[in-house]
Amino acid sequence: MSVVPEIPLTDPEVLYDPFSAYRPARERSPIAKLVAPGLAMWAVLRHEEARKMLSDPRFALSPNSYQRMDIPDHCRPYMRTMQEVEGAEHLRLRRLVSPAFTPRKAAALRPGMERLVNDLLDGFAGKSQVDLITAFARPLPIDVICALVGIPEADRPRWREYGATVAAGDGAGLAKAVPGIVEDSLAAIAHRKLEPAEDVVSQLLQIQADDGDRLSETELVALVWQLVLGGQVPGNLIANSVEALFAHPAQLAELREDPALMPGAVEELMRWCSPQLLTIPRFTTEDVRIGDVLIPEGEPVTVAIPAVNRDPRAFPDPEVFDLRRAAGPAWHLAFAHGPHFCLGASLARVQTEVALTALLRRFPDLALADGLRRIPDPGTWRLDALPVSLRAPVAN
């Protein structure tokens, strides 16, 4: 049996360049042990093994996959979400909401996304420099998902605050916000009971009215807040993408010259700089072997996405950023895989395409400015500040 590599999550190299930090361990072993004060878990480092693990029911999500928050007792029932249940219960809940998140539905939402994007970019008028995080990448996803789910206009400023708390990784702030999140989820449901519309809450209420056994009121509240706050992923992806494109000026120039390359570019950007670095830990329900390593029952296991998305066994020249990369038998795992594959993947793809296309078209002289700041977080690859110089914009 080979020695399992050990990777300290507090190592500055892991925090500031996880793509390089995981590489030596991946070439030694398909699995490593991640360690930090008060934490130890297994991490799958190779693409094929990761896909198998994420589809294997012997690795299960549970309430133990999440940090417990100190919240009022009346809020606790609403914290049990689709993400921490498995099997038939997970399938039932996912089937209820998945029709709102299909590729076709995401494509149909493109015109609305384009309006939201252009409204945000209009706000840059008269400015020579902005922080793309606060002025663009962070507010866009919450506006898109609020409209899709059915959050009333008057309540959206509060959801923007909740979303900013999630995006900032502020656990204490999120716990403090939970009563308001529950209250505003209940308010959105009450609003759509009185004024049905073409949105997710209205669809779920109709399902509930047709057959109340399919969806309880508590489950409905949990779905509302999970869908809205889970819709923050594109914000970090958009910001990471802008940074990555400016780090590869020849590729950026190609993309400016031929915007039809954007869909493929977004896929490569997700492979290259996915915001999620570690999947939510799953727990072994029995002793399981990965490679020649035996993982005992009850142990937490994650996937190190920077490692699997640059695995040379799956991707030719994985350390080369190539927006013309041809689709192959392997695919990036930025949205995970298996039963818990990211529900909003199609929405995130279209949203990122729309955002980057409009940004590059309207600001052909866009350039990075001083002050870029990355948050050292072993779980999420994200920027805290992304100042850009705008120069002369092109009319919308």
Short mmCIF file of C-alpha atoms in Angstrom, two decimals:
data_model
loop_
_atom_site.label_atom_id
_atom_site.label_comp_id
_atom_site.label_asym_id
_atom_site.label_seq_id
_atom_site.Cartn_x
_atom_site.Cartn_y
_atom_site.Cartn_z
CA MET A 1 0.00 0.00 0.00
CA SER A 2 1.37 3.43 -0.98
CA VAL A 3 1.78 6.26 1.49
CA VAL A 4 -1.15 8.68 1.23
CA PRO A 5 0.02 12.28 0.65
CA GLU A 6 -1.02 14.78 3.31
CA ILE A 7 -1.96 18.33 2.28
CA PRO A 8 -2.31 21.09 4.90
CA LEU A 9 -5.18 23.37 3.91
CA THR A 10 -3.57 26.31 5.72
CA ASP A 11 -0.43 26.14 3.54
CA PRO A 12 -0.13 29.46 1.66
CA GLU A 13 0.54 27.56 -1.58
CA VAL A 14 -2.80 25.74 -1.20
CA LEU A 15 -4.58 28.99 -0.40
CA TYR A 16 -3.07 31.09 -3.21
CA ASP A 17 -2.29 28.53 -5.92
CA PRO A 18 -4.26 25.32 -5.33
CA PHE A 19 -3.90 24.36 -9.01
CA SER A 20 -0.15 23.89 -8.54
CA ALA A 21 -0.32 22.76 -4.91
CA TYR A 22 -2.38 19.64 -5.60
CA ARG A 23 -0.35 18.55 -8.64
CA PRO A 24 2.51 16.63 -6.95
CA ALA A 25 0.10 14.72 -4.70
CA ARG A 26 -2.14 13.82 -7.64
CA GLU A 27 0.79 12.33 -9.51
CA ARG A 28 1.70 10.21 -6.49
CA SER A 29 -1.76 8.98 -5.53
CA PRO A 30 -5.44 9.16 -6.57
CA ILE A 31 -6.30 10.28 -3.06
CA ALA A 32 -4.81 12.50 -0.35
CA LYS A 33 -5.56 13.49 3.22
CA LEU A 34 -6.50 17.13 3.75
CA VAL A 35 -5.67 18.44 7.21
CA ALA A 36 -6.29 21.66 9.12
CA PRO A 37 -6.75 22.48 12.82
CA GLY A 38 -9.76 20.46 13.93
CA LEU A 39 -10.27 18.95 10.46
CA ALA A 40 -9.16 15.89 8.51
CA MET A 41 -10.80 14.46 5.40
CA TRP A 42 -9.95 12.46 2.31
CA ALA A 43 -9.72 14.17 -1.09
CA VAL A 44 -9.97 12.47 -4.47
CA LEU A 45 -7.40 13.99 -6.85
CA ARG A 46 -7.90 12.20 -10.17
CA HIS A 47 -10.72 12.68 -12.66
CA GLU A 48 -11.87 9.10 -13.23
CA GLU A 49 -11.88 8.23 -9.52
CA ALA A 50 -13.72 11.49 -8.74
CA ARG A 51 -16.50 10.79 -11.23
CA LYS A 52 -16.96 7.32 -9.78
CA MET A 53 -17.01 8.59 -6.20
CA LEU A 54 -19.57 11.31 -6.92
CA SER A 55 -21.91 8.71 -8.46
CA ASP A 56 -21.38 6.02 -5.82
CA PRO A 57 -24.19 5.76 -3.20
CA ARG A 58 -21.65 4.49 -0.68
CA PHE A 59 -20.49 8.12 -0.43
CA ALA A 60 -23.49 10.01 0.98
CA LEU A 61 -24.29 13.60 1.84
CA SER A 62 -25.88 14.14 5.22
CA PRO A 63 -26.40 16.88 7.83
CA ASN A 64 -22.82 16.11 8.92
CA SER A 65 -21.63 17.42 5.54
CA TYR A 66 -22.38 20.96 6.73
CA GLN A 67 -21.26 23.09 9.62
CA ARG A 68 -24.08 23.54 12.09
CA MET A 69 -25.08 27.15 12.65
CA ASP A 70 -26.19 28.67 15.94
CA ILE A 71 -29.71 29.71 14.93
CA PRO A 72 -33.11 29.98 16.67
CA ASP A 73 -34.95 26.70 17.14
CA HIS A 74 -37.91 27.78 15.00
CA CYS A 75 -35.58 28.13 12.00
CA ARG A 76 -33.98 24.70 12.22
CA PRO A 77 -36.65 22.70 10.32
CA TYR A 78 -36.15 24.99 7.31
CA MET A 79 -32.40 24.31 7.19
CA ARG A 80 -32.83 20.70 6.01
CA THR A 81 -32.38 21.11 2.28
CA MET A 82 -32.31 18.97 -0.84
CA GLN A 83 -28.50 19.02 -0.64
CA GLU A 84 -28.32 16.91 2.51
CA VAL A 85 -30.79 14.16 1.64
CA GLU A 86 -30.19 11.18 -0.59
CA GLY A 87 -32.04 8.47 -2.48
CA ALA A 88 -35.77 8.70 -3.12
CA GLU A 89 -36.23 11.83 -1.00
CA HIS A 90 -33.56 13.73 -2.93
CA LEU A 91 -34.90 12.52 -6.27
CA ARG A 92 -38.44 13.64 -5.38
CA LEU A 93 -37.35 17.16 -4.46
CA ARG A 94 -34.99 17.52 -7.40
CA ARG A 95 -37.66 16.44 -9.88
CA LEU A 96 -39.98 19.13 -8.55
CA VAL A 97 -37.57 21.98 -9.29
CA SER A 98 -35.44 20.67 -12.18
CA PRO A 99 -37.89 21.77 -14.94
CA ALA A 100 -37.03 25.39 -14.07
CA PHE A 101 -33.30 24.79 -14.60
CA THR A 102 -33.07 22.99 -17.94
CA PRO A 103 -30.76 24.23 -20.73
CA ARG A 104 -33.85 25.28 -22.71
CA LYS A 105 -35.18 27.31 -19.77
CA ALA A 106 -31.78 28.95 -19.29
CA ALA A 107 -31.66 29.88 -22.99
CA ALA A 108 -35.16 31.36 -22.75
CA LEU A 109 -33.98 33.56 -19.88
CA ARG A 110 -31.12 35.01 -21.94
CA PRO A 111 -32.97 38.21 -23.01
CA GLY A 112 -33.84 38.98 -19.40
CA MET A 113 -30.24 38.36 -18.35
CA GLU A 114 -29.02 40.67 -21.12
CA ARG A 115 -31.27 43.44 -19.79
CA LEU A 116 -29.98 42.98 -16.25
CA VAL A 117 -26.36 42.93 -17.47
CA ASN A 118 -26.79 46.08 -19.54
CA ASP A 119 -28.53 47.86 -16.66
CA LEU A 120 -25.54 47.13 -14.43
CA LEU A 121 -23.07 48.21 -17.12
CA ASP A 122 -25.06 51.41 -17.68
CA GLY A 123 -24.22 52.20 -14.06
CA PHE A 124 -20.56 52.50 -15.07
CA ALA A 125 -21.32 55.68 -17.02
CA GLY A 126 -19.01 58.55 -16.18
CA LYS A 127 -16.60 56.36 -14.24
CA SER A 128 -13.00 55.67 -15.20
CA GLN A 129 -12.57 52.76 -12.81
CA VAL A 130 -14.89 50.34 -10.97
CA ASP A 131 -14.58 47.26 -8.81
CA LEU A 132 -16.16 44.53 -10.94
CA ILE A 133 -16.94 42.47 -7.84
CA THR A 134 -19.24 44.94 -6.12
CA ALA A 135 -20.50 46.73 -9.24
CA PHE A 136 -21.14 43.75 -11.51
CA ALA A 137 -20.18 40.18 -10.67
CA ARG A 138 -21.84 40.04 -7.24
CA PRO A 139 -25.19 41.79 -7.88
CA LEU A 140 -25.92 40.09 -11.22
CA PRO A 141 -26.51 36.49 -10.03
CA ILE A 142 -28.79 37.47 -7.17
CA ASP A 143 -30.91 39.61 -9.50
CA VAL A 144 -31.18 36.76 -12.02
CA ILE A 145 -32.08 34.07 -9.49
CA CYS A 146 -34.55 36.30 -7.61
CA ALA A 147 -36.45 36.90 -10.85
CA LEU A 148 -36.41 33.19 -11.73
CA VAL A 149 -37.51 31.96 -8.31
CA GLY A 150 -40.12 34.65 -7.74
CA ILE A 151 -38.80 36.95 -5.00
CA PRO A 152 -40.91 40.15 -4.92
CA GLU A 153 -39.12 43.25 -6.20
CA ALA A 154 -39.50 45.05 -2.86
CA ASP A 155 -37.70 42.25 -1.01
CA ARG A 156 -34.76 41.87 -3.40
CA PRO A 157 -32.46 44.41 -1.69
CA ARG A 158 -32.49 42.22 1.43
CA TRP A 159 -31.73 39.12 -0.65
CA ARG A 160 -28.82 41.01 -2.21
CA GLU A 161 -27.48 41.49 1.33
CA TYR A 162 -27.95 37.78 2.09
CA GLY A 163 -26.21 36.90 -1.17
CA ALA A 164 -23.28 39.19 -0.37
CA THR A 165 -22.93 37.45 3.01
CA VAL A 166 -22.80 34.06 1.29
CA ALA A 167 -20.36 35.30 -1.36
CA ALA A 168 -18.09 36.70 1.35
CA GLY A 169 -18.02 33.36 3.19
CA ASP A 170 -19.27 35.08 6.34
CA GLY A 171 -20.53 32.14 8.39
CA ALA A 172 -21.37 34.19 11.47
CA GLY A 173 -23.16 36.76 9.34
CA LEU A 174 -25.16 34.05 7.60
CA ALA A 175 -26.24 32.53 10.91
CA LYS A 176 -27.38 35.96 12.07
CA ALA A 177 -29.29 36.42 8.80
CA VAL A 178 -31.12 33.06 8.93
CA PRO A 179 -34.29 34.34 10.69
CA GLY A 180 -34.63 37.03 8.03
CA ILE A 181 -33.98 34.51 5.24
CA VAL A 182 -36.72 32.23 6.58
CA GLU A 183 -39.11 35.16 7.03
CA ASP A 184 -38.47 36.45 3.51
CA SER A 185 -38.87 32.94 2.03
CA LEU A 186 -42.27 32.68 3.76
CA ALA A 187 -43.13 36.15 2.43
CA ALA A 188 -42.26 35.14 -1.15
CA ILE A 189 -44.52 32.09 -0.83
CA ALA A 190 -47.37 34.14 0.63
CA HIS A 191 -47.00 36.71 -2.15
CA ARG A 192 -47.20 34.10 -4.91
CA LYS A 193 -50.22 32.45 -3.27
CA LEU A 194 -52.03 35.74 -3.81
CA GLU A 195 -50.41 36.66 -7.14
CA PRO A 196 -49.26 33.58 -9.11
CA ALA A 197 -46.79 34.20 -11.92
CA GLU A 198 -44.40 32.34 -14.23
CA ASP A 199 -41.73 31.54 -11.66
CA VAL A 200 -40.46 28.66 -9.55
CA VAL A 201 -42.42 29.49 -6.40
CA SER A 202 -45.66 29.67 -8.37
CA GLN A 203 -44.89 26.33 -10.04
CA LEU A 204 -44.16 24.67 -6.71
CA LEU A 205 -47.33 26.09 -5.17
CA GLN A 206 -49.32 24.60 -8.04
CA ILE A 207 -47.66 21.23 -7.46
CA GLN A 208 -48.50 21.51 -3.78
CA ALA A 209 -52.13 22.39 -4.56
CA ASP A 210 -52.46 19.44 -6.93
CA ASP A 211 -50.98 16.97 -4.45
CA GLY A 212 -50.03 18.22 -0.99
CA ASP A 213 -48.20 14.99 -0.21
CA ARG A 214 -45.49 15.78 -2.78
CA LEU A 215 -44.15 18.90 -1.08
CA SER A 216 -44.60 20.11 2.49
CA GLU A 217 -44.64 23.78 3.47
CA THR A 218 -41.34 23.33 5.33
CA GLU A 219 -39.74 21.75 2.27
CA LEU A 220 -41.03 24.60 0.11
CA VAL A 221 -39.43 27.23 2.35
CA ALA A 222 -36.14 25.30 2.34
CA LEU A 223 -36.21 25.06 -1.46
CA VAL A 224 -36.82 28.81 -1.87
CA TRP A 225 -33.84 29.97 0.16
CA GLN A 226 -31.56 27.20 -1.10
CA LEU A 227 -32.28 28.03 -4.74
CA VAL A 228 -31.79 31.77 -4.26
CA LEU A 229 -28.63 31.65 -2.16
CA GLY A 230 -27.24 28.72 -4.14
CA GLY A 231 -27.46 30.93 -7.22
CA GLN A 232 -24.35 32.91 -6.22
CA VAL A 233 -21.85 30.71 -8.10
CA PRO A 234 -21.75 32.75 -11.34
CA GLY A 235 -20.53 35.83 -9.47
CA ASN A 236 -17.22 34.26 -8.50
CA LEU A 237 -16.95 32.54 -11.88
CA ILE A 238 -17.39 35.83 -13.77
CA ALA A 239 -14.74 37.56 -11.66
CA ASN A 240 -12.30 34.64 -11.92
CA SER A 241 -12.88 34.54 -15.67
CA VAL A 242 -12.02 38.21 -16.15
CA GLU A 243 -8.78 37.74 -14.22
CA ALA A 244 -7.92 34.58 -16.18
CA LEU A 245 -8.58 36.20 -19.56
CA PHE A 246 -6.34 39.15 -18.77
CA ALA A 247 -3.63 36.69 -17.71
CA HIS A 248 -3.85 35.23 -21.24
CA PRO A 249 -3.93 38.28 -23.55
CA ALA A 250 -3.66 36.31 -26.80
CA GLN A 251 -6.72 34.25 -25.86
CA LEU A 252 -8.56 37.39 -24.78
CA ALA A 253 -7.80 39.00 -28.14
CA GLU A 254 -9.20 35.96 -29.96
CA LEU A 255 -12.36 36.10 -27.90
CA ARG A 256 -12.82 39.81 -28.57
CA GLU A 257 -12.36 39.19 -32.29
CA ASP A 258 -14.76 36.24 -32.42
CA PRO A 259 -17.50 36.32 -29.74
CA ALA A 260 -18.85 33.03 -31.16
CA LEU A 261 -16.04 31.38 -29.21
CA MET A 262 -17.71 32.38 -25.92
CA PRO A 263 -19.61 29.13 -25.12
CA GLY A 264 -16.45 27.06 -25.46
CA ALA A 265 -14.47 29.70 -23.60
CA VAL A 266 -16.85 29.49 -20.65
CA GLU A 267 -16.37 25.71 -20.47
CA GLU A 268 -12.58 26.15 -20.47
CA LEU A 269 -12.85 28.90 -17.85
CA MET A 270 -14.87 26.58 -15.63
CA ARG A 271 -12.17 23.94 -16.01
CA TRP A 272 -9.41 26.48 -15.44
CA CYS A 273 -10.71 28.64 -12.56
CA SER A 274 -13.83 27.07 -11.09
CA PRO A 275 -14.86 28.90 -7.91
CA GLN A 276 -15.58 25.67 -6.03
CA LEU A 277 -12.32 24.05 -4.94
CA LEU A 278 -13.72 21.23 -2.83
CA THR A 279 -17.04 19.43 -3.20
CA ILE A 280 -19.31 19.16 -0.18
CA PRO A 281 -17.94 16.27 1.92
CA ARG A 282 -19.67 12.93 1.56
CA PHE A 283 -19.45 10.24 4.23
CA THR A 284 -18.68 6.60 3.55
CA THR A 285 -21.56 4.31 4.49
CA GLU A 286 -19.20 1.30 4.56
CA ASP A 287 -15.51 0.61 4.09
CA VAL A 288 -14.64 1.70 0.54
CA ARG A 289 -11.43 1.37 -1.46
CA ILE A 290 -10.13 4.08 -3.80
CA GLY A 291 -7.06 2.85 -5.63
CA ASP A 292 -5.17 0.87 -3.03
CA VAL A 293 -6.37 3.03 -0.12
CA LEU A 294 -9.09 1.68 2.16
CA ILE A 295 -11.34 4.42 3.55
CA PRO A 296 -13.18 3.28 6.69
CA GLU A 297 -16.93 3.64 7.15
CA GLY A 298 -18.06 7.05 8.41
CA GLU A 299 -15.13 9.05 6.98
CA PRO A 300 -15.59 12.37 5.10
CA VAL A 301 -14.48 12.39 1.45
CA THR A 302 -14.33 15.35 -0.94
CA VAL A 303 -13.11 15.98 -4.49
CA ALA A 304 -10.29 18.47 -5.06
CA ILE A 305 -11.64 20.16 -8.18
CA PRO A 306 -8.40 22.01 -9.10
CA ALA A 307 -6.65 18.63 -9.17
CA VAL A 308 -9.22 16.67 -11.17
CA ASN A 309 -9.82 19.48 -13.68
CA ARG A 310 -6.12 19.51 -14.55
CA ASP A 311 -5.59 15.77 -14.49
CA PRO A 312 -3.40 14.86 -17.52
CA ARG A 313 -5.13 11.46 -17.62
CA ALA A 314 -8.33 13.29 -18.61
CA PHE A 315 -7.21 16.47 -20.40
CA PRO A 316 -4.42 16.87 -23.00
CA ASP A 317 -2.01 19.63 -21.97
CA PRO A 318 -4.07 20.43 -18.87
CA GLU A 319 -1.81 23.28 -17.77
CA VAL A 320 -2.52 25.17 -21.01
CA PHE A 321 -5.48 27.55 -21.03
CA ASP A 322 -7.11 27.04 -24.42
CA LEU A 323 -10.51 28.56 -25.17
CA ARG A 324 -10.65 26.42 -28.33
CA ARG A 325 -10.16 23.22 -26.35
CA ALA A 326 -12.10 20.44 -28.04
CA ALA A 327 -14.62 18.52 -26.01
CA GLY A 328 -13.29 15.07 -25.21
CA PRO A 329 -14.46 11.94 -23.41
CA ALA A 330 -13.68 13.62 -20.08
CA TRP A 331 -15.43 16.76 -18.94
CA HIS A 332 -14.63 19.22 -16.19
CA LEU A 333 -16.17 18.67 -12.77
CA ALA A 334 -16.76 22.33 -11.92
CA PHE A 335 -20.41 21.49 -11.28
CA ALA A 336 -19.60 18.14 -9.63
CA HIS A 337 -21.22 14.98 -11.04
CA GLY A 338 -23.84 12.36 -10.29
CA PRO A 339 -27.18 12.82 -8.48
CA HIS A 340 -26.06 16.10 -6.90
CA PHE A 341 -24.75 17.65 -10.13
CA CYS A 342 -25.29 21.41 -9.78
CA LEU A 343 -28.93 22.17 -10.51
CA GLY A 344 -28.11 25.65 -11.79
CA ALA A 345 -25.31 24.62 -14.18
CA SER A 346 -27.16 25.69 -17.36
CA LEU A 347 -28.16 28.98 -15.75
CA ALA A 348 -24.57 29.66 -14.67
CA ARG A 349 -23.25 28.90 -18.16
CA VAL A 350 -25.65 31.25 -19.93
CA GLN A 351 -25.26 33.96 -17.30
CA THR A 352 -21.46 33.89 -17.58
CA GLU A 353 -21.63 33.96 -21.39
CA VAL A 354 -23.98 36.97 -21.34
CA ALA A 355 -21.96 38.84 -18.73
CA LEU A 356 -18.55 38.37 -20.36
CA THR A 357 -19.85 39.04 -23.88
CA ALA A 358 -21.46 42.35 -22.89
CA LEU A 359 -18.53 43.44 -20.73
CA LEU A 360 -15.93 42.85 -23.46
CA ARG A 361 -18.11 44.37 -26.19
CA ARG A 362 -19.06 47.53 -24.32
CA PHE A 363 -15.59 48.16 -22.89
CA PRO A 364 -13.04 47.24 -25.57
CA ASP A 365 -10.31 49.08 -23.64
CA LEU A 366 -11.07 47.32 -20.36
CA ALA A 367 -7.90 46.68 -18.37
CA LEU A 368 -7.02 45.44 -14.91
CA ALA A 369 -6.16 48.17 -12.43
CA ASP A 370 -4.10 48.03 -9.24
CA GLY A 371 -5.70 46.56 -6.16
CA LEU A 372 -6.77 43.05 -7.19
CA ARG A 373 -7.30 41.10 -3.98
CA ARG A 374 -7.95 37.38 -3.56
CA ILE A 375 -9.48 35.82 -0.45
CA PRO A 376 -7.39 32.96 0.98
CA ASP A 377 -10.03 30.23 1.22
CA PRO A 378 -9.25 26.52 0.72
CA GLY A 379 -12.85 25.82 -0.31
CA THR A 380 -13.62 28.63 -2.75
CA TRP A 381 -11.47 30.35 -5.38
CA ARG A 382 -12.76 33.91 -5.17
CA LEU A 383 -11.74 37.52 -5.40
CA ASP A 384 -12.58 40.20 -2.87
CA ALA A 385 -11.69 43.08 -5.19
CA LEU A 386 -11.24 43.29 -8.97
CA PRO A 387 -10.59 46.93 -9.94
CA VAL A 388 -10.68 47.61 -13.67
CA SER A 389 -10.00 50.65 -15.81
CA LEU A 390 -12.89 51.31 -18.22
CA ARG A 391 -11.61 53.95 -20.61
CA ALA A 392 -13.90 54.70 -23.55
CA PRO A 393 -17.07 52.56 -23.66
CA VAL A 394 -18.97 51.51 -26.78
CA ALA A 395 -22.62 52.53 -26.93
CA ASN A 396 -25.04 49.76 -25.98
#
